[in-house]
Coordinates of C-alpha atoms in Angstrom, one line a residue:
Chain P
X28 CA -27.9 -21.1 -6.2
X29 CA -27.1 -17.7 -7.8
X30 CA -28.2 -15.9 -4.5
X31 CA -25.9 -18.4 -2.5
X32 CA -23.0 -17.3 -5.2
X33 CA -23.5 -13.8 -4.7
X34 CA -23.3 -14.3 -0.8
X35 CA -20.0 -16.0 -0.9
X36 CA -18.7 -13.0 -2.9
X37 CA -19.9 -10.1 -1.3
X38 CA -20.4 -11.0 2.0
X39 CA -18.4 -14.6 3.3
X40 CA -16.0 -15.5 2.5
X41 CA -15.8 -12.9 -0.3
X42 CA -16.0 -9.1 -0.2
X43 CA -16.9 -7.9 3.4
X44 CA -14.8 -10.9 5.2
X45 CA -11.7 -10.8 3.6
X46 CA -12.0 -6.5 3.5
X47 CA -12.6 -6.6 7.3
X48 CA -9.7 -9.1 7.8
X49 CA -7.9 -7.0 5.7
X50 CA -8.1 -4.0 7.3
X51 CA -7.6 -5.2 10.9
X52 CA -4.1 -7.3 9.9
X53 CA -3.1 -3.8 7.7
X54 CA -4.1 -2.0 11.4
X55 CA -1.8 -4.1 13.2
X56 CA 1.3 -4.1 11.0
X57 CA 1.0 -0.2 10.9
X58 CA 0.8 -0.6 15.0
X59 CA 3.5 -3.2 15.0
X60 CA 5.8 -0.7 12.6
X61 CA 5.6 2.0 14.9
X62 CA 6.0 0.2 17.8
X63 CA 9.3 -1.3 16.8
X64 CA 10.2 2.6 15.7
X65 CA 9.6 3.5 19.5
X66 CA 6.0 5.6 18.1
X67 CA 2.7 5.4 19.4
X68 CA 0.8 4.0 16.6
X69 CA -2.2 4.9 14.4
X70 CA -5.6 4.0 16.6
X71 CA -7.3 0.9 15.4
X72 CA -9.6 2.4 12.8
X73 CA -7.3 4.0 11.2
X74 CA -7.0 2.3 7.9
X75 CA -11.0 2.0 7.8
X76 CA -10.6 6.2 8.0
X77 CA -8.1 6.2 5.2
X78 CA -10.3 4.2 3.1
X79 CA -13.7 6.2 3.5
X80 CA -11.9 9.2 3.0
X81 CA -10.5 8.4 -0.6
X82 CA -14.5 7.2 -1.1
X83 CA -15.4 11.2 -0.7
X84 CA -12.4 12.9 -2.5
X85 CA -12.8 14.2 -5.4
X86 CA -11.7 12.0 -8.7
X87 CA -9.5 13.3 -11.2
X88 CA -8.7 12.2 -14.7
X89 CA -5.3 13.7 -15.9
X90 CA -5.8 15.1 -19.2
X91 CA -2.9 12.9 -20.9
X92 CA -4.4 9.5 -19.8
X93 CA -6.0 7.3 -21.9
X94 CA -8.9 7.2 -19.5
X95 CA -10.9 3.9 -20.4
X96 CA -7.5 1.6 -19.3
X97 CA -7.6 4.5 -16.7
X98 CA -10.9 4.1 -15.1
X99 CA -10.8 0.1 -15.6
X100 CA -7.4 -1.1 -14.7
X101 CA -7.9 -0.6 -10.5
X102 CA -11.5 -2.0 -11.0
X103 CA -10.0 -5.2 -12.8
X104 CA -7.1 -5.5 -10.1
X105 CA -9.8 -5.4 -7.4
X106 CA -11.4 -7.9 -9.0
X107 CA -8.6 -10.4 -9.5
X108 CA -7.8 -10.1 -6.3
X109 CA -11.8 -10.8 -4.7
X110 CA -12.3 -13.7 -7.2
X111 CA -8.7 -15.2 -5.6
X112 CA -9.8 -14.4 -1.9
X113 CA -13.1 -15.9 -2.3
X114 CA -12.0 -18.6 -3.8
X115 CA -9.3 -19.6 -1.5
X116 CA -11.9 -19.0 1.2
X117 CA -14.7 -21.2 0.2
X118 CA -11.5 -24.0 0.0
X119 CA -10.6 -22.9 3.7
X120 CA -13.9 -22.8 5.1
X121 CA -15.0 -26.2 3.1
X122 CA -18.2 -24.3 1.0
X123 CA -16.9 -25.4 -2.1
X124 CA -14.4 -28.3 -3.6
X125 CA -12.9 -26.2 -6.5
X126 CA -11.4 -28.3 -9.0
X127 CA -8.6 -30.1 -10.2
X128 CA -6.1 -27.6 -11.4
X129 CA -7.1 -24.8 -9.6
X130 CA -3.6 -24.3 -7.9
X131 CA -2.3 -23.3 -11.5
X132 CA -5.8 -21.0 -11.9
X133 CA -5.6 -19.3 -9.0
X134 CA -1.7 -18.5 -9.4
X135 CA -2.7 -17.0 -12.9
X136 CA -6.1 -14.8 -11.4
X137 CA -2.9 -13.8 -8.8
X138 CA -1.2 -11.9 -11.2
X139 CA -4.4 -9.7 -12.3
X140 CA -3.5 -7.2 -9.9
X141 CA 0.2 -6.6 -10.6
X142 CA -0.3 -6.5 -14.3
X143 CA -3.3 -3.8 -13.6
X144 CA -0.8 -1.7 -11.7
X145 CA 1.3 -2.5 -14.8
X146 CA -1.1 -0.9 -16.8
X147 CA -2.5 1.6 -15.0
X148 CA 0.8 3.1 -14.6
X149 CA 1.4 3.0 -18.2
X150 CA -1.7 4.7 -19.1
X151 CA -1.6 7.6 -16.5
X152 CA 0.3 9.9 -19.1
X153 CA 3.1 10.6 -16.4
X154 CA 6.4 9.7 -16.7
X155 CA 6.8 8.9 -12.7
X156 CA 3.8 6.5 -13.4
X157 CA 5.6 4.9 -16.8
X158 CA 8.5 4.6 -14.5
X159 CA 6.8 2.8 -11.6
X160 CA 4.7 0.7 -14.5
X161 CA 8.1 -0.6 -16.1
X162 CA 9.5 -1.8 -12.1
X163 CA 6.6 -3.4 -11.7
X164 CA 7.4 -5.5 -14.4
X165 CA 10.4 -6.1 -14.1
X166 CA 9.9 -7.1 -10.7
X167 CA 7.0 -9.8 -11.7
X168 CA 9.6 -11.1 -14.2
X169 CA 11.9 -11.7 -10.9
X170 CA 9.5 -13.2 -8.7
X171 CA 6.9 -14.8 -11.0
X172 CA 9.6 -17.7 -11.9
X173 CA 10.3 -18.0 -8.4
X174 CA 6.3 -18.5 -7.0
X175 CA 5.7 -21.1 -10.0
X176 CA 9.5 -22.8 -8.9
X177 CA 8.5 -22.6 -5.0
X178 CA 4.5 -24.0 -5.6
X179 CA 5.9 -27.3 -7.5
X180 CA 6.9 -28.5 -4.4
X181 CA 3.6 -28.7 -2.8
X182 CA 2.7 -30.5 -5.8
X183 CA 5.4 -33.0 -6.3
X184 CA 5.1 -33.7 -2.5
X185 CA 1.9 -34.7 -2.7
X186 CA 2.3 -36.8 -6.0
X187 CA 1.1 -34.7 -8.6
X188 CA -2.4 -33.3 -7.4
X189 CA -2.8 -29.8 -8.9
X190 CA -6.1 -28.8 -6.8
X191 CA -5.7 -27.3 -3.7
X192 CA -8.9 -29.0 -1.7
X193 CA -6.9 -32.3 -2.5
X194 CA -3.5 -30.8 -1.3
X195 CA -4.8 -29.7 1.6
X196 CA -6.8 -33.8 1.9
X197 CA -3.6 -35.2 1.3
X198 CA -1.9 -33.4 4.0
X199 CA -4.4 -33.8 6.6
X200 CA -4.1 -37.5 6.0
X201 CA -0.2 -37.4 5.9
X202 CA 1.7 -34.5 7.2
X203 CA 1.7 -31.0 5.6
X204 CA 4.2 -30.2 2.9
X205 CA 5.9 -27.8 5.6
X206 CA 7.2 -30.7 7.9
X207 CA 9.6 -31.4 5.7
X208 CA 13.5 -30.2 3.8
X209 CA 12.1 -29.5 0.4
X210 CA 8.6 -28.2 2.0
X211 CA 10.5 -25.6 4.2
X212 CA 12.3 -24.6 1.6
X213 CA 9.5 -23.8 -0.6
X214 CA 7.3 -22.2 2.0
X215 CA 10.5 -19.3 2.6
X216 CA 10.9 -18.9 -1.2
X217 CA 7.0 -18.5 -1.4
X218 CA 6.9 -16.2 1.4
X219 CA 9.5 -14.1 -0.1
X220 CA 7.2 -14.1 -3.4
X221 CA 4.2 -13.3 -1.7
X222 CA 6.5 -10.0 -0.1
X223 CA 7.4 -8.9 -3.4
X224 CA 3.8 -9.7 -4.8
X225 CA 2.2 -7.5 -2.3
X226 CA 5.5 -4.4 -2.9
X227 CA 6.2 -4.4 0.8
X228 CA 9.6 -2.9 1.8
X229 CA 12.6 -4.2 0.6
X230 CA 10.5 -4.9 -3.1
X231 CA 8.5 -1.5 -2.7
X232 CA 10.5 -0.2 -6.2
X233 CA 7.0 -0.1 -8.3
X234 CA 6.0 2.6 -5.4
X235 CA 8.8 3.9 -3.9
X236 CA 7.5 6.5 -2.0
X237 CA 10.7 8.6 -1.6
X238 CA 12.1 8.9 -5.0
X239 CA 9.2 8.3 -8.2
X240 CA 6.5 9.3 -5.5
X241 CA 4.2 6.5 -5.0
X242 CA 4.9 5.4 -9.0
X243 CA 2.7 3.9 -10.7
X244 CA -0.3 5.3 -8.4
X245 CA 0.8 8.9 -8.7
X246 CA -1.8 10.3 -10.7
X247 CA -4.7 8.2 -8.9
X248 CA -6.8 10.0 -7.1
X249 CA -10.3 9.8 -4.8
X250 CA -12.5 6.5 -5.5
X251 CA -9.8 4.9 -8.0
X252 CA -6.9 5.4 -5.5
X253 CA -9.5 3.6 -3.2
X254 CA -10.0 0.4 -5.0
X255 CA -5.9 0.3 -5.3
X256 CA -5.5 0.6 -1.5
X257 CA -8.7 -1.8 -1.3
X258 CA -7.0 -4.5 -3.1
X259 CA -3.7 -4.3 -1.3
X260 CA -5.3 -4.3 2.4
X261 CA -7.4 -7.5 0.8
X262 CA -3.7 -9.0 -0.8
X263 CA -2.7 -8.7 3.2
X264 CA -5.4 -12.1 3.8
X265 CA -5.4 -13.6 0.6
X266 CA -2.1 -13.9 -0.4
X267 CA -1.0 -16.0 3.2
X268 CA -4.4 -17.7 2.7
X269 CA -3.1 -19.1 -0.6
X270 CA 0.7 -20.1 1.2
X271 CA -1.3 -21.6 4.3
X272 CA -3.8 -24.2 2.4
X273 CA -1.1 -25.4 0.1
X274 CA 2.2 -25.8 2.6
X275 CA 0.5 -26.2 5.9
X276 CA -2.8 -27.9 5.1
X277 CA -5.0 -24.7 5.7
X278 CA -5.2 -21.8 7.8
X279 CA -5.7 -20.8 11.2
X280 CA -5.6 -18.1 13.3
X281 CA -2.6 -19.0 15.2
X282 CA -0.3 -20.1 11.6
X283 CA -1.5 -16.9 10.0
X284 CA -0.4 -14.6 12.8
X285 CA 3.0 -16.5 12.2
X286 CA 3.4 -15.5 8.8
X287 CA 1.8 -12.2 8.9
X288 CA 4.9 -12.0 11.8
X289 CA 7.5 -13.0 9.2
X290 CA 6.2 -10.5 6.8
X291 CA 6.3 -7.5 9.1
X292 CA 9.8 -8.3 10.4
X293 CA 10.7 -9.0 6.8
X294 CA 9.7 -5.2 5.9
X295 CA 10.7 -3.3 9.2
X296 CA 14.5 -4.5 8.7
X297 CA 15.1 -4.0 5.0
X298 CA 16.3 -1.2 3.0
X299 CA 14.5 -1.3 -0.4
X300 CA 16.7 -2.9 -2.8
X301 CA 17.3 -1.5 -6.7
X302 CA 15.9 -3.3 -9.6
X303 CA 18.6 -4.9 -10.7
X304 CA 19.5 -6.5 -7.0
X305 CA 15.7 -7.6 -7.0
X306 CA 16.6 -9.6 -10.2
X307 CA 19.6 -11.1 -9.0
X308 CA 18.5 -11.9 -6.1
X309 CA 15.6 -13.8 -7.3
X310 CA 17.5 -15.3 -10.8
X311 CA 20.6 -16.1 -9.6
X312 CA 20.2 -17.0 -5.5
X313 CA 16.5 -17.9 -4.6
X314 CA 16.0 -20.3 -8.1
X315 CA 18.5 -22.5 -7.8
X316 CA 17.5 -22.5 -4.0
X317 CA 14.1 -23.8 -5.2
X318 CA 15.6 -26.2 -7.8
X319 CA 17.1 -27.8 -5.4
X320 CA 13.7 -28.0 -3.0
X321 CA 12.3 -29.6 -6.1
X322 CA 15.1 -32.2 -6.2
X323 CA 14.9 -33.3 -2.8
X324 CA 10.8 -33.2 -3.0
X325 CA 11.3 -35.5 -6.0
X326 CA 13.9 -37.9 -3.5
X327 CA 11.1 -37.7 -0.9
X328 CA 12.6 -35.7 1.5
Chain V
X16 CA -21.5 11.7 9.4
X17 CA -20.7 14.8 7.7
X18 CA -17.7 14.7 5.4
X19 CA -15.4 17.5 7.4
X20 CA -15.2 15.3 9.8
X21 CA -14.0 11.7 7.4
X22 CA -11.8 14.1 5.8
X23 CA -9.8 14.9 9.4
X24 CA -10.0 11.5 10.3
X25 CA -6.9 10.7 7.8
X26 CA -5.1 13.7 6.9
X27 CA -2.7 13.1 4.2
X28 CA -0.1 15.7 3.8
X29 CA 1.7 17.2 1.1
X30 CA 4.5 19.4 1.5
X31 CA 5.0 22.4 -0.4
X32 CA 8.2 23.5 -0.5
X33 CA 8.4 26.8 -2.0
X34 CA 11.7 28.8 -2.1
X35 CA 12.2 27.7 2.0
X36 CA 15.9 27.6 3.1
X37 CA 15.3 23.8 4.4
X38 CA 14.7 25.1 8.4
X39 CA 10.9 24.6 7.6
X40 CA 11.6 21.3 5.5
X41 CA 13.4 20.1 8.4
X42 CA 11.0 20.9 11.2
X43 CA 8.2 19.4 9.5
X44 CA 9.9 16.1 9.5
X45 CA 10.3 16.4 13.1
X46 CA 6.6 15.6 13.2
X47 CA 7.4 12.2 12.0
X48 CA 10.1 11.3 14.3
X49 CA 9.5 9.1 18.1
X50 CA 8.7 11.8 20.2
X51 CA 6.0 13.7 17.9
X52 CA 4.7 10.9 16.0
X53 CA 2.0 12.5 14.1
X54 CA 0.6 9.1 12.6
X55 CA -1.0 9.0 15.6
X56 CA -3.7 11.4 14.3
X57 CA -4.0 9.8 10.6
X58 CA -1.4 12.7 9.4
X59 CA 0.7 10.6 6.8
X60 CA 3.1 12.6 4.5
X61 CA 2.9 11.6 0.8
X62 CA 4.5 12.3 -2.3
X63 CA 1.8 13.3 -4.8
X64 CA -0.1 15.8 -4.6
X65 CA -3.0 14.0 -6.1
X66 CA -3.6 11.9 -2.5
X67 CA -3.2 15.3 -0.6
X68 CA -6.0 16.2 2.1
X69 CA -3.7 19.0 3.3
X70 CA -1.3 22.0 1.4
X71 CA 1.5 22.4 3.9
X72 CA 2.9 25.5 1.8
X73 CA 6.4 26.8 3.5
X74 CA 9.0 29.2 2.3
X75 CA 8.4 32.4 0.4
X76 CA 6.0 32.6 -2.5
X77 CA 8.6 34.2 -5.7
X78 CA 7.7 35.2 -8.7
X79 CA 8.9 31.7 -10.1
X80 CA 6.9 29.0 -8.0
X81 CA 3.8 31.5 -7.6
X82 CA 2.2 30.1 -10.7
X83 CA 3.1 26.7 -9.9
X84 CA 1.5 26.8 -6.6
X85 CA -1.4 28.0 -7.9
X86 CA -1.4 24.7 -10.1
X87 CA -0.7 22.7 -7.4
X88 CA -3.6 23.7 -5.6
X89 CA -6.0 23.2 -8.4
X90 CA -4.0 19.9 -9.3
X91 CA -5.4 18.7 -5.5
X92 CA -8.6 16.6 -5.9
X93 CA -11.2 18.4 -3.3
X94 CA -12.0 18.9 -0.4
X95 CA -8.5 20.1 0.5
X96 CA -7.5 21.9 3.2
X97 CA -4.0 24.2 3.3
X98 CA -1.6 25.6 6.3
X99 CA 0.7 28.8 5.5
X100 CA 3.4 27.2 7.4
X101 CA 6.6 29.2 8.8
X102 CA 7.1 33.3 9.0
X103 CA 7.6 33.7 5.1
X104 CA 4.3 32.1 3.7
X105 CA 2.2 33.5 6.6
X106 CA 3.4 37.5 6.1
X107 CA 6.6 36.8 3.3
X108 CA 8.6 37.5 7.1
X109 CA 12.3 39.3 6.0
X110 CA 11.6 38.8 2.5
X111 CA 8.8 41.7 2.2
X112 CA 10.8 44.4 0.7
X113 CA 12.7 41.9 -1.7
X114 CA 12.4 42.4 -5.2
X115 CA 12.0 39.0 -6.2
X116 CA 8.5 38.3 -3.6
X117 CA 5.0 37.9 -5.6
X118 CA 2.2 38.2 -3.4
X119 CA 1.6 36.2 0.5
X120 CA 0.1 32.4 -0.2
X121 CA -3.4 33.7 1.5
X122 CA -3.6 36.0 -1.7
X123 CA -2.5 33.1 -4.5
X124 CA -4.5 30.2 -2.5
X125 CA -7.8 30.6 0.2
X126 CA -5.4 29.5 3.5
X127 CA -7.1 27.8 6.4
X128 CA -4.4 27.7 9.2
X129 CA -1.4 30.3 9.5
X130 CA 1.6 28.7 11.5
X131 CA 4.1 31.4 12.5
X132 CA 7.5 31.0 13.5
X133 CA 10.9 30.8 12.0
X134 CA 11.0 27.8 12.0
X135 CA 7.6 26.8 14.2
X136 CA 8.4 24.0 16.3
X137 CA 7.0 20.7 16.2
X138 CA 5.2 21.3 19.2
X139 CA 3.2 24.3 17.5
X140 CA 2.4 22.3 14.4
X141 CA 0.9 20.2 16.1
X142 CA -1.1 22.2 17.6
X143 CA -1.5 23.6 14.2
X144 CA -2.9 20.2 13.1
X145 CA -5.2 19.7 15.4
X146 CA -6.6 23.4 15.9
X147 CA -7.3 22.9 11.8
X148 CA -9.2 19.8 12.5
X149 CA -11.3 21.1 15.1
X150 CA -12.1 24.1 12.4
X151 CA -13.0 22.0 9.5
X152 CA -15.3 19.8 12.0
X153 CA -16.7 23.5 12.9
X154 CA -15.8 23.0 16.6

């Protein structure tokens, strides 16, 4: 039992699976980037390189950090993000039945990762890295409401089930939550979310590459840059995994290239917006977007 | 595999710019553009120089931003390679007799590639690039 347990972790559907995935879909939305830029491309190991690289750098503490939120904060955020991508993929592949309520669990083990960036910026001792810290923040404020708003549709739809092996039972016995006004609806907001969860383009304020310098991760450095990068080529699976099961009554190959689609057109024709367009945009146009999904899920539609 | 060669697999590059007067700055974005595309060998430009694999040090070492480049390079978690890139970090080019110069980057920092040129062009850093990864593999 505990050897079984272990196995789903590290090797399927957990650690290895999901990393593998990971780094194959991150491959082809670097190739995809540069072939809409008119480039050539990165060859297809190339974020496998970039990974076993950091694994050999040297690891530096900054002397102003407080080191133990330091050391722990991209271990924890690589955790949150395995226990959610193994979960969702014993649900996918049918290993395990979850349980009631794990819709609301797994949104909550979601957030693990952004509030470790959170805090690892915080505690870097660098005021780039408090910087990206606090837009992180401030951008989970925007979005979190959002994701919660956009996954009550699901839920309503399928009359109040709150586990997602019996969302995805009740949509293979009806239709899936997607076929439908309010489901549509949802699945767009939710796929914005999911954008702004992972910092892809137009949300990439936390990292911002071009003006605070890669924020929050500025002062990161060998093995502990690695488990960041680790866990956001493993968001790259996990996070569609969770949109798939609950609006579209699981994944497949063919659905998931769809999104994964969406999400790099999404980021290759968007400027990055400022932090206080990301909030109104959120607040003030995508919420009462989703209030009204929730009306019409609750009118049946 | 030894680790010269995962280190040149995924050369990520930060760009010093000492006191240049923006012709090298400009060049080396060149590199990025359609036509050179250097992501196609791993080379990625970031902006801190704790994910640096590679110094790209242009512009003329002064006595103001000597000491800091010294600190950059020890801020650089190891192995890191650097590249004295344009005429005035290889030999300090027209600025040797000025009274303001502190010493070439190969005497503030161990320098593995020199790049002349005024500015080099993309084509020659390039080559640059990949004659430095040939050297660290020890080819």
């Amino acid at each position: 039992m505990v050897i079984q347990y272990i196995f789903y972790f590290l090797i399927f559907p957990g650690f290895l699976f999901i990393l593998a995935a990971g780094l194959m879909v991150s491959w082809a939305e670097r190739k995809l980037t540069a072939r809409l830029q008119w480039r050539q491309g990165p060859p297809l190991l190339q974020p496998f390189y970039d990974l076993q690289k950091l694994f050999i750098k040297e690891t530096l503490l900054p002397v102003n950090a407080y080191h133990s939120i330091y050391i722990l904060m991209p271990l924890l955020a690589f955790s949150g993000m395995l226990l959610a991508g193994t979960w969702l993929g014993l649900l996918q592949f049918r290993l395990s039945g979850g349980f009631p309520g794990d819709v609301i669990a797994l949104v909550y083990i979601l957030t693990i990762p952004s509030m470790a960036v959170v805090f690892a910026g915080a505690s870097s001792g660098n005021p780039l890295a408090a910087l990206g810290s606090s837009r992180e923040m401030k951008l989970m404020l925007a979005y979190e409401l959002v994701f919660w708003v956009s996954l009550c549709i699901p839920v309503i739809k399928s009359g109040g089930l709150l586990g997602v092996d019996s969302i995805i039972a009740y949509q293979s016995e009806n239709r899936p939550v997607l076929y439908s006004f309010s489901g549509l609806i949802g699945f767009m907001l939710a796929l914005v979310c999911i954008h702004a969860k992972m910092g892809k383009v137009p949300f990439d304020i936390a990292e911002a590459e071009t003006e605070i310098a890669a924020g929050a991760y500025i002062d990161y450095s060998g093995f502990l840059l690695g488990m960041f990068k680790m866990t956001q080529v493993m968001a790259l699976v996990v996070l569609p995994l969770l949109l798939l099961e609950v609006f579209w009554g699981g994944a497949n190959l063919l659905k998931y290239a769809l999104v994964l689609l969406l999400i790099i057109l999404l980021e290759n024709t968007n400027p990055r917006l400022k932090i206080t367009q990301v909030m109104r945009l959120f607040w003030f146009y995508l919420l009462p977007v989703g209030i009204l999904g929730i009306f019409l899920a609750l009118n049946g539609l | 595999m030894n680790r010269a060669k995962i280190l040149t697999k995924s050369l990520w590059v930060y760009h010093v710019a000492g006191a240049t007067c923006n012709n090298c700055d400009i060049e080396i974005l060149d590199c990025l553009t359609p036509r050179f595309d250097a992501e196609r060998f791993g080379i990625k430009l970031v902006g801190s120089i704790r994910h640096a694999d590679l110094l790209l040090v242009a512009g003329i070492q002064n006595r103001k931003n000597a000491p800091r480049l010294k600190e950059l390079y020890s801020m650089a978690p190891k192995p890191v390679a650097v590249m004295a890139f344009g005429n005035c970090a290889a030999s300090q080019g027209m600025f040797a007799q000025s009274y303001n110069r502190s010493l070439p980057v190969d005497q503030i920092i161990p320098v593995d590639i020199y790049v002349p040129g005024c500015p080099p062009r993309p084509e020659a850093i390039l080559d640059a690039a990949l004659k430095l990864i040939k050297k660290l593999r020890g080819e």
